Short mmCIF file of C-alpha atoms in Angstrom, two decimals:
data_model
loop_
_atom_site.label_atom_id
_atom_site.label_comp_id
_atom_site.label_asym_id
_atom_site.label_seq_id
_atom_site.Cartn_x
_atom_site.Cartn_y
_atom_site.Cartn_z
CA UNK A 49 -30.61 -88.53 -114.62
CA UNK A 50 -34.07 -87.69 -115.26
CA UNK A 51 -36.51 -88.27 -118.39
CA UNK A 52 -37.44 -84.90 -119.81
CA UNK A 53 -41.23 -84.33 -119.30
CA UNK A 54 -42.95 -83.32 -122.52
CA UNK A 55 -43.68 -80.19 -121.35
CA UNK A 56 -40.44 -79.24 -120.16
CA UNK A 57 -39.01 -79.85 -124.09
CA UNK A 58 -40.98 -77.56 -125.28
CA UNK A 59 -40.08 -74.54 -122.67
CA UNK A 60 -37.14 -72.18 -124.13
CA UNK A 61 -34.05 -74.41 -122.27
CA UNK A 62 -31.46 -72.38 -119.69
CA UNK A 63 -28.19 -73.95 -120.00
CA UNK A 64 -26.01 -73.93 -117.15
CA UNK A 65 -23.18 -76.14 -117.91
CA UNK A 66 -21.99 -79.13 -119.57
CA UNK A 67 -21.10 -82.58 -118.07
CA UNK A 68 -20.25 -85.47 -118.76
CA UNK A 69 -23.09 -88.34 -119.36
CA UNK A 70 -24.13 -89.72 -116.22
CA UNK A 71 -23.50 -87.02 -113.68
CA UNK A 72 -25.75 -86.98 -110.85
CA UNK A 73 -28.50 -83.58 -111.11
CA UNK A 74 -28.32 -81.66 -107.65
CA UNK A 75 -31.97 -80.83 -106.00
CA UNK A 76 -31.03 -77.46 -106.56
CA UNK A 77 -34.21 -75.06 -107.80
CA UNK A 78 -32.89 -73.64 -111.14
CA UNK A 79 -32.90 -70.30 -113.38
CA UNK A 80 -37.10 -69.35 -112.01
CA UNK A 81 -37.24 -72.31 -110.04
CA UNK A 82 -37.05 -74.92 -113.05
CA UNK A 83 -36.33 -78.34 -112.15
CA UNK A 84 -32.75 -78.95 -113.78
CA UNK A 85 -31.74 -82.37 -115.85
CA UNK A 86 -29.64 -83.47 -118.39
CA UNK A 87 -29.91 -83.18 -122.10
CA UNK A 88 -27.32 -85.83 -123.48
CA UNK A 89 -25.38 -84.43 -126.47
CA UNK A 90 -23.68 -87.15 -127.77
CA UNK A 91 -20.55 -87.73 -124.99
CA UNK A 92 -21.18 -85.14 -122.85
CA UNK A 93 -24.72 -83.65 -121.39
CA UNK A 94 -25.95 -79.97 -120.66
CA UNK A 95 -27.36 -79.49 -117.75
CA UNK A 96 -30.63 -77.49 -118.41
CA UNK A 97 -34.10 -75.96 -117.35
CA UNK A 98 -37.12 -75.03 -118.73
CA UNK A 99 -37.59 -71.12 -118.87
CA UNK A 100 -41.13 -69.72 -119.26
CA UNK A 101 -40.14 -66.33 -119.99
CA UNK A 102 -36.40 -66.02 -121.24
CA UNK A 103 -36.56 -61.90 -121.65
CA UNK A 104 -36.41 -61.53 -117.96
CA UNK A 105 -33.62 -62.97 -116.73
CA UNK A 106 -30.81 -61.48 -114.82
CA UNK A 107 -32.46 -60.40 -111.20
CA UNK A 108 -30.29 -61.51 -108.61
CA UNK A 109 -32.21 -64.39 -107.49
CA UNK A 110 -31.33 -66.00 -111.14
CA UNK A 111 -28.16 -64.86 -111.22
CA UNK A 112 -27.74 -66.95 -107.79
CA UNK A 113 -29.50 -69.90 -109.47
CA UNK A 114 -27.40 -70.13 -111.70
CA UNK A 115 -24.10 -70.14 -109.64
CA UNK A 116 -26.07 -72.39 -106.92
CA UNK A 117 -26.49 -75.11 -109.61
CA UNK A 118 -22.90 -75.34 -111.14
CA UNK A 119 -21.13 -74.98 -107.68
CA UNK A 120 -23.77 -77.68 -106.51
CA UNK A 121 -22.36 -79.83 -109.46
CA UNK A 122 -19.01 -78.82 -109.02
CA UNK A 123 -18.32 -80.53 -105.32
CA UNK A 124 -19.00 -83.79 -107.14
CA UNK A 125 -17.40 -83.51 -110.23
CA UNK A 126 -15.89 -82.28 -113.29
CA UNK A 127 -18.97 -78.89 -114.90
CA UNK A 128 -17.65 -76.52 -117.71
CA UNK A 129 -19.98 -73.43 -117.26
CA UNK A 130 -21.71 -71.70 -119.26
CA UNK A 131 -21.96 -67.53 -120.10
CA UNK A 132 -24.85 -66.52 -117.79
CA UNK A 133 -27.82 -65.99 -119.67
CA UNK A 134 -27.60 -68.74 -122.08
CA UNK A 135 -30.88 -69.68 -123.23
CA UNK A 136 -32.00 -71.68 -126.54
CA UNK A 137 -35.38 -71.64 -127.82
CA UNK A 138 -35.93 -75.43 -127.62
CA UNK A 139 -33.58 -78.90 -126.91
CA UNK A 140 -33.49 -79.12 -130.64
CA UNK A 141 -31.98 -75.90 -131.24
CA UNK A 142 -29.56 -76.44 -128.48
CA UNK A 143 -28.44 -79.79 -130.55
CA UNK A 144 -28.22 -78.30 -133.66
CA UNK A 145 -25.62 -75.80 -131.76
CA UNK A 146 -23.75 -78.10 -130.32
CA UNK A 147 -22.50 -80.06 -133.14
CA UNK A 148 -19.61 -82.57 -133.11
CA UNK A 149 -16.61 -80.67 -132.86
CA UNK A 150 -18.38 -78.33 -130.10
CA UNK A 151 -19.14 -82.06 -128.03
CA UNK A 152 -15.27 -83.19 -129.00
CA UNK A 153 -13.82 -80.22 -127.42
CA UNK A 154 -16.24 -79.99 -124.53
CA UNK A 155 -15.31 -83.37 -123.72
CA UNK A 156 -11.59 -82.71 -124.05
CA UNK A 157 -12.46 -79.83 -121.44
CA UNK A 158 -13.67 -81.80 -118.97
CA UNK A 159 -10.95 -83.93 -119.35
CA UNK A 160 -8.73 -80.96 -118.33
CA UNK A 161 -10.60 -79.12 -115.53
CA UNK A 162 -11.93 -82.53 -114.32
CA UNK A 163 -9.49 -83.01 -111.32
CA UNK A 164 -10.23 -79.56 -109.97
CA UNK A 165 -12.26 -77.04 -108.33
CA UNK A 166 -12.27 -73.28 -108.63
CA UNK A 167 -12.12 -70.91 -105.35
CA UNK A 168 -12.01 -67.19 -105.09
CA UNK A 169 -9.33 -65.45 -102.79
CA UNK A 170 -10.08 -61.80 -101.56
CA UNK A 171 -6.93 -60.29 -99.88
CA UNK A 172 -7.79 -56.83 -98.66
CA UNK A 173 -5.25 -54.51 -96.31
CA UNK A 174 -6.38 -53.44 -92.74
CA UNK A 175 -6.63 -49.92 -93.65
CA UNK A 176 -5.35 -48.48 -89.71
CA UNK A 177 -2.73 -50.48 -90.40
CA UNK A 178 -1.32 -49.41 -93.31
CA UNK A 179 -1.78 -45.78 -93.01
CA UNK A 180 0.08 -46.22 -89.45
CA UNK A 181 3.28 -48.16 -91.93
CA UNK A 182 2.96 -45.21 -94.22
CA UNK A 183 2.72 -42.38 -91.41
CA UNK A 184 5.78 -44.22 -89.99
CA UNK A 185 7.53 -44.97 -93.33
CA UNK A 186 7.42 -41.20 -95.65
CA UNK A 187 8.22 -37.72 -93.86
CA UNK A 188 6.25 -36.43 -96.63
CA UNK A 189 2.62 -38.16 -95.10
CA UNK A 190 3.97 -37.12 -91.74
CA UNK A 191 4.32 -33.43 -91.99
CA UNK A 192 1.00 -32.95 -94.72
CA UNK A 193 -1.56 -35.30 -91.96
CA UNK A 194 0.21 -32.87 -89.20
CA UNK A 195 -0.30 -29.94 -91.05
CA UNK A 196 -4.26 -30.95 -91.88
CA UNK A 197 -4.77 -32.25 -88.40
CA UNK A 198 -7.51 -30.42 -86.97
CA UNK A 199 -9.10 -28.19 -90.06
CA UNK A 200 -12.21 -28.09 -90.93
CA UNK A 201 -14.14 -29.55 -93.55
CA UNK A 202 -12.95 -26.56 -95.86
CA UNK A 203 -9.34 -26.22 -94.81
CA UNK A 204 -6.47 -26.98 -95.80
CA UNK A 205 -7.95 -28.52 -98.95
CA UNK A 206 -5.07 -28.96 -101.35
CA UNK A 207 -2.72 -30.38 -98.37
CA UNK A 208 -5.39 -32.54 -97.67
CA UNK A 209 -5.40 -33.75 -101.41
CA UNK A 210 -1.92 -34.07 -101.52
CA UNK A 211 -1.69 -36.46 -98.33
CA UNK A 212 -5.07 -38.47 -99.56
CA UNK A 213 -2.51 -38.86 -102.89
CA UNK A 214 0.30 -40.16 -101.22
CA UNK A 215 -1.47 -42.68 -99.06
CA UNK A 216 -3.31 -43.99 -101.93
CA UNK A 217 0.29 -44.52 -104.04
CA UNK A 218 1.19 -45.96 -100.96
CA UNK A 219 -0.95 -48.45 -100.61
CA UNK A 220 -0.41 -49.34 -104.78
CA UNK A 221 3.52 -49.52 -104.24
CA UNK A 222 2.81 -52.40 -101.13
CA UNK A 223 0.48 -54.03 -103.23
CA UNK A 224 2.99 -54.98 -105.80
CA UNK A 225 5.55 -56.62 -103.64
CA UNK A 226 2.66 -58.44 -101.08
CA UNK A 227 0.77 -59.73 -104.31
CA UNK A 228 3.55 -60.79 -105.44
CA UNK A 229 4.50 -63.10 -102.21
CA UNK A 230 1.35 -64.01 -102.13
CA UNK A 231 0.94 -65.50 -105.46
CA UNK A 232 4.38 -67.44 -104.96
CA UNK A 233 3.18 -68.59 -101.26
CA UNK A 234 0.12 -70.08 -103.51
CA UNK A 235 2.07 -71.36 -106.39
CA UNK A 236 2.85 -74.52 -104.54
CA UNK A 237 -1.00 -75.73 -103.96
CA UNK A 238 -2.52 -74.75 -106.70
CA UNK A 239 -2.73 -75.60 -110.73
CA UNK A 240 -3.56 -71.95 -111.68
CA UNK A 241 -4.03 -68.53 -110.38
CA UNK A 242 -5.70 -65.60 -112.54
CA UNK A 243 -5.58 -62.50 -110.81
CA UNK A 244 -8.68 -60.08 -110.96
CA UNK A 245 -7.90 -56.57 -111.31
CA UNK A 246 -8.24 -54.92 -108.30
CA UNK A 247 -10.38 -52.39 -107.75
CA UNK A 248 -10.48 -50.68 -104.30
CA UNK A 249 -7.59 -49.12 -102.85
CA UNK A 250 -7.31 -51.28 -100.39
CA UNK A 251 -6.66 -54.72 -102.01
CA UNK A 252 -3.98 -56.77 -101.76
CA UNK A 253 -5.00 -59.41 -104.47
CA UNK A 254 -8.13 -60.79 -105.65
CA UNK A 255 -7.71 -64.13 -107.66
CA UNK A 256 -9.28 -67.15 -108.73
CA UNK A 257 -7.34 -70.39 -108.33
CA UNK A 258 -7.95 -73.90 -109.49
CA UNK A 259 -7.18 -76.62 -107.16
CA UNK A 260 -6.83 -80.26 -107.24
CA UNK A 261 -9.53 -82.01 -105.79
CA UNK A 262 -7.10 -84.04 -103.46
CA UNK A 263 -5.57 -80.96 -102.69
CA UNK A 264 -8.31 -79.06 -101.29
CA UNK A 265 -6.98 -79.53 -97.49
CA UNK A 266 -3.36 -78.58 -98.48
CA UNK A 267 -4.36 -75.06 -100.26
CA UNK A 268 -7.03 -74.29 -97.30
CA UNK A 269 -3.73 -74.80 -95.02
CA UNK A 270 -1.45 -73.03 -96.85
CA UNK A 271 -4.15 -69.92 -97.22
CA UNK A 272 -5.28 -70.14 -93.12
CA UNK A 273 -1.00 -69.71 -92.58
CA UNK A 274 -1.10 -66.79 -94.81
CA UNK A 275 -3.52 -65.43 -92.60
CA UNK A 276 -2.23 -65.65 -89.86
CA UNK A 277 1.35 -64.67 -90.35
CA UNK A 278 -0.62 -61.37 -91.79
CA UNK A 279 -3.74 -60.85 -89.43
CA UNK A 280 -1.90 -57.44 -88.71
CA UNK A 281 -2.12 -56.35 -91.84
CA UNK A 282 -4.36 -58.30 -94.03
CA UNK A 283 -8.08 -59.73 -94.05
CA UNK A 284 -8.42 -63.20 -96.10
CA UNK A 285 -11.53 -64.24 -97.54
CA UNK A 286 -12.04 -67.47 -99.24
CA UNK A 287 -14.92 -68.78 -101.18
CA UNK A 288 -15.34 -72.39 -102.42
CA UNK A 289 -15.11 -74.54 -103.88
CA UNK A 290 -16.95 -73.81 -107.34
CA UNK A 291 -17.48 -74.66 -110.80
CA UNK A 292 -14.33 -73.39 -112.68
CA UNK A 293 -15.95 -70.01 -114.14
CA UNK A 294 -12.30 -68.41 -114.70
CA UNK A 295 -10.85 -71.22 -116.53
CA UNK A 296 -13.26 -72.64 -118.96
CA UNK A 297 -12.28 -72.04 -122.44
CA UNK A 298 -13.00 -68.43 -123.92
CA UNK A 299 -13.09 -66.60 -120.80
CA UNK B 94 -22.87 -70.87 -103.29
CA UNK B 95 -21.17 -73.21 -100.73
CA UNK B 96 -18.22 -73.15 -98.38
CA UNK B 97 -17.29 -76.95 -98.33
CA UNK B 98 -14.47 -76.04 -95.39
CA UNK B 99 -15.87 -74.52 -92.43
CA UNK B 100 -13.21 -73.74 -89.72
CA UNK B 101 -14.72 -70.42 -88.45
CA UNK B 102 -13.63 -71.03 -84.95
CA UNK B 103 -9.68 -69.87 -84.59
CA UNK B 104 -9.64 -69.20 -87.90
CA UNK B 105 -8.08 -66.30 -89.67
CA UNK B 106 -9.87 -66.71 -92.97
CA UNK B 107 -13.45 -65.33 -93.59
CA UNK B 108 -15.25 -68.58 -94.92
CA UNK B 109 -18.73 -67.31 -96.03
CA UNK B 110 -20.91 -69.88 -96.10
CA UNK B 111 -23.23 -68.24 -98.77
CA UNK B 112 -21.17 -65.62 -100.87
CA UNK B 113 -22.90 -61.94 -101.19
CA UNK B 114 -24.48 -60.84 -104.28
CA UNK B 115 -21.51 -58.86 -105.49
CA UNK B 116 -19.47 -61.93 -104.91
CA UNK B 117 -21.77 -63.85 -107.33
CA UNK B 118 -21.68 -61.29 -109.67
CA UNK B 119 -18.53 -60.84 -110.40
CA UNK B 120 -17.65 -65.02 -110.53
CA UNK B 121 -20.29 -65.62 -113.25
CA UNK B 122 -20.70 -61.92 -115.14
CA UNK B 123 -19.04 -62.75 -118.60
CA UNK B 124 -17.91 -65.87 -117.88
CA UNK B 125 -18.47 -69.26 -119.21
CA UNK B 126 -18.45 -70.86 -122.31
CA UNK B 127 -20.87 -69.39 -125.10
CA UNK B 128 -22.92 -70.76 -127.63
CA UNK B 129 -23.41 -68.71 -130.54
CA UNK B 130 -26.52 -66.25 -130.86
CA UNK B 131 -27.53 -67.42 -127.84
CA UNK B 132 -26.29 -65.12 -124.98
CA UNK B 133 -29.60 -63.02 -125.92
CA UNK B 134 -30.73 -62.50 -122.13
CA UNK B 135 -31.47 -58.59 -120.98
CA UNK B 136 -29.75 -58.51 -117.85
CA UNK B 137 -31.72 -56.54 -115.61
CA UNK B 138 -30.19 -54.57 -113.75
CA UNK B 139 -26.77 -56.36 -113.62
CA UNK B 140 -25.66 -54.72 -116.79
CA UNK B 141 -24.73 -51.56 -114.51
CA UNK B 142 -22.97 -53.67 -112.10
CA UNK B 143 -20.04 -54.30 -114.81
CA UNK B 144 -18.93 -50.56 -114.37
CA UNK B 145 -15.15 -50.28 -114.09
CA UNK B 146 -14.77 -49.27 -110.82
CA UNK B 147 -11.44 -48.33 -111.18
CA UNK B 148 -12.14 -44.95 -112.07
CA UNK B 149 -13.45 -44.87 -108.62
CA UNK B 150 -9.24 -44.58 -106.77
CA UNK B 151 -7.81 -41.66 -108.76
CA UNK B 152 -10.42 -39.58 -108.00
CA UNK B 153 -10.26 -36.25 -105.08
CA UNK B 154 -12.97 -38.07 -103.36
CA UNK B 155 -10.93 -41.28 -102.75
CA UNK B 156 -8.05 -38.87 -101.77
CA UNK B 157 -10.12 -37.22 -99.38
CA UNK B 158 -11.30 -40.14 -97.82
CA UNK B 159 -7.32 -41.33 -97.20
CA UNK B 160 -6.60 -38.03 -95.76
CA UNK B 161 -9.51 -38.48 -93.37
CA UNK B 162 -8.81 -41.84 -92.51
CA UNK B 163 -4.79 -40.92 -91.90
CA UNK B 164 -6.01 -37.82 -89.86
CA UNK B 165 -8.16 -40.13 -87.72
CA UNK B 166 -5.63 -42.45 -87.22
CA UNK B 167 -4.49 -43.02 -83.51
CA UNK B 168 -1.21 -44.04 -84.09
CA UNK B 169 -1.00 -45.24 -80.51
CA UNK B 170 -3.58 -47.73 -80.72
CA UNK B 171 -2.03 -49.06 -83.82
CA UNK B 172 1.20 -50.29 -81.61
CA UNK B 173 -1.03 -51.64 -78.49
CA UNK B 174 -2.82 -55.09 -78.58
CA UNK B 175 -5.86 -56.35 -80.42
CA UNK B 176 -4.89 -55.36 -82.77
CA UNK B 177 -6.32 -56.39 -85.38
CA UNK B 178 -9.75 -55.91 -83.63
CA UNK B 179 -9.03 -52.28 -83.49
CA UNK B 180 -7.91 -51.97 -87.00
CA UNK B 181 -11.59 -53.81 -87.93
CA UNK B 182 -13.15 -51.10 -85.90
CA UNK B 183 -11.61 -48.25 -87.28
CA UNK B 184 -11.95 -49.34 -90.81
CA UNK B 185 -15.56 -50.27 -90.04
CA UNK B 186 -16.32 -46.73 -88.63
CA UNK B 187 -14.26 -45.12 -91.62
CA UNK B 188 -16.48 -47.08 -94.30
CA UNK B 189 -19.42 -44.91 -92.44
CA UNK B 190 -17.98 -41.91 -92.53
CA UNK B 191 -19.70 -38.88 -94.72
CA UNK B 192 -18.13 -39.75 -97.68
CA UNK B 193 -19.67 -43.15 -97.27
CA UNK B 194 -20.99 -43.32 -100.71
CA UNK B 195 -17.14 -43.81 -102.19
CA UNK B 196 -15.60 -45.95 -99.41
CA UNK B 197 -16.14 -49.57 -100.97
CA UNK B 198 -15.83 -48.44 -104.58
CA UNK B 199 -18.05 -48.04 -107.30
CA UNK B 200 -19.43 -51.38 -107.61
CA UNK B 201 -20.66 -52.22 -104.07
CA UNK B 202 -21.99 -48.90 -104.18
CA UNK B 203 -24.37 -49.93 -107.20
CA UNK B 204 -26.03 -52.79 -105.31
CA UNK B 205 -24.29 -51.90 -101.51
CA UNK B 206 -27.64 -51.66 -100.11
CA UNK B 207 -29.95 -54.22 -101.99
CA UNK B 208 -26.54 -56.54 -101.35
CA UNK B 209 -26.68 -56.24 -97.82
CA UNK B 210 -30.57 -56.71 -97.57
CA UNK B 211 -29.97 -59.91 -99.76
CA UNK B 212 -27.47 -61.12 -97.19
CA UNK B 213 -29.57 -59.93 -94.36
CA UNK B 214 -32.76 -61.44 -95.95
CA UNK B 215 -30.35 -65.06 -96.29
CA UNK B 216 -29.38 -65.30 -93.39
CA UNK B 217 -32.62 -64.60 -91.72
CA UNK B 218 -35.00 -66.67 -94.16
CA UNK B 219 -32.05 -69.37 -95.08
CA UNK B 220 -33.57 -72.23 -97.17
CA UNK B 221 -36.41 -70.10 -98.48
CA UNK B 222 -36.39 -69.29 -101.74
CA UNK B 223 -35.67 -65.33 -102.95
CA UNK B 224 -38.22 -63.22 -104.13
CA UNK B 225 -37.40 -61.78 -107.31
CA UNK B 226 -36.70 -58.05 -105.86
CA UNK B 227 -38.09 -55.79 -103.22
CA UNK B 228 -38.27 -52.19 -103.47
CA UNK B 229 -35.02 -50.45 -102.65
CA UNK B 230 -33.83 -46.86 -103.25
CA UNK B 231 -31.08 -48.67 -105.99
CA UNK B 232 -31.81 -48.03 -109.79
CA UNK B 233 -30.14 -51.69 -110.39
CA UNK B 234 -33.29 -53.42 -108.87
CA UNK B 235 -35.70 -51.66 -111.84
#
């Protein structure tokens, strides 16, 4: 913990998260390259940074401050983050937010998220793959990528439509079921899983999951099996671990 | 961002050690506990990023792009080995296809190209710190 210089109080504050007392800052540049500290709030602490110009934030080297600091925080212990953007005009205004009840149930927060760690699982088919199941699996696919095989760029339009159709419902039908084994394979290792919705055609599941902090090894097992027993089919990413963005109250 | 478990070698998970852009985006972007009347920041140019891109699959282009890819397919290769190697490749080559523009949905398209200069620009000046933008052909860096 470090003593606020005077200058620093006066500075509009970023907020990136809220800790409890005591937790060790990360040399981690902050929001325009403030030097983060704690602000103690009763129980718990914010972890802040001085701002010098609060209307311009949101280019992509703040919004990767911002992460950069709470998943820095997050390896050690227990960081409730906050919305991205969060700035108060001074350390007494952020005080005067934060009354009582907001420090009671922040605490009580960290209480619950404290034994875990957030990661993000990207599941995404191997398009070749697919196609090649769905080719193999519906006559219909068959006979319209036969029948556009070899047109130009302006033949054949509506077959080609039609076939483009099909594939994509294809793909949406597999999702369901491999999802769905996917997010019982997981149940096992983690506390929680929140699906994202998916966006692209081609994925399987995106999700964020909390772990257990002694149970980091066990999940990164149980994912790198996944894998494996679906390399054919399936590309895994995993990021982590990070500040528990999906699970904080109000998200 | 940080990647606590590195196993890259004989692994079959992708492990960045420094998620993209997008990646960041979409963790933090409306996330996170709020104070009230104080979520007041002008998000420059990440506001556009939170475009459904959903809209993006039903669409003839996205149809088109299937078709293409299931006309290209060799079906032979798809039995023989590697293969997972040739599946990469093939999806790879698809993604630069003409209709490029649609292949990784709406939202990488926003930022695709500033994203992959960001990860290009990480990997090459790691430990630096960013500069606020550079000049890209993407309205999102304005």
């Amino acid at each position: 913990m470090t003593a606020a210089a005077p200058e620093a109080d006066k500075l509009s504050q970023y907020v990136y998260g809220i800790v409890a007392q005591g937790t060790s800052v990360p040399d981690v540049a902050g929001v325009g390259g403030g030097r983060v500290r704690l602000q103690l709030l009763g129980d718990v602490a914010a972890l802040v940074s001085g701002v010098p110009d609060p209307e311009v934030i949101g280019l992509p080297a703040e919004v990767r401050a911002h992460a950069a600091v709470l998943d820095a925080v997050a390896q050690a212990g227990p960081v409730l983050p906050m919305r991205f953007g969060t700035v108060v005009p001074d350390v007494d205004a952020l005080r005067e937010a934060l009354g009582p009840d907001a420090v009671a149930s922040y605490q009580e927060e960290l209480d619950r998220l404290g034994d875990a760690v957030q990661y993000t699982l990207t599941v995404r088919y191997r398009e070749g793959a697919v196609i090649a199941e769905l080719v193999e699996e519906q006559p219909e696919i068959r006979r319209l990528r036969e029948a556009t095989a070899g047109a130009g760029p302006d033949a054949a339009y509506y077959e080609r439509i039609r076939l483009g159709e099909l594939v994509v419902h294809g793909f949406e039908q597999k999702r369901v079921n491999d999802a769905a084994a996917l997010t019982d394979a997981l149940a096992p290792v983690v506390l929680e899983l929140r699906p994202r919705e998916t966006a692209q055609v081609e994925d399987v599941l995106e999700a964020a999951v909390l772990v257990r902090r002694g149970e980091q090894r066990r999940f990164d097992n149980t994912v790198e099996a996944l894998a494996s027993q679906r390399v054919d089919r399936m590309s895994f990413r995993l990021v982590g671990p990070q500040a528990p963005y999906d699970f904080v109250a109000g998200t | 961002m940080s990647a606590v478990a590195t196993r890259s070698h004989g692994s079959y998970v992708d492990r960045p050690s420094s998620a993209s852009l997008a990646d960041v985006v979409a963790l933090i972007l409306d996330k996170g506990l709020v104070i009230d009347a104080f979520v007041r920041v002008s998000l420059v140019g990440i506001e556009i990023l939170t475009i459904d891109a959903r809209i993006v699959i039903a669409s003839v282009d996205t149809f088109l792009r299937f078709a293409e890819a299931t006309n290209r397919l060799d079906l032979q290769a798809q039995g023989g080995k590697d293969l997972p190697e040739l599946v990469e490749g093939m999806t790879q080559a698809g993604s630069r296809g003409k209709t490029g523009g649609m292949l990784s949905g709406a939202k990488e398209a926003l930022i695709g190209n500033r994203d992959k200069d960001d990860d290009e620009r990480g990997r090459e000046e790691k430990g630096r710190e960013e500069k606020p933008e550079r000049r890209t052909s993407s309205k999102a860096d304005s």
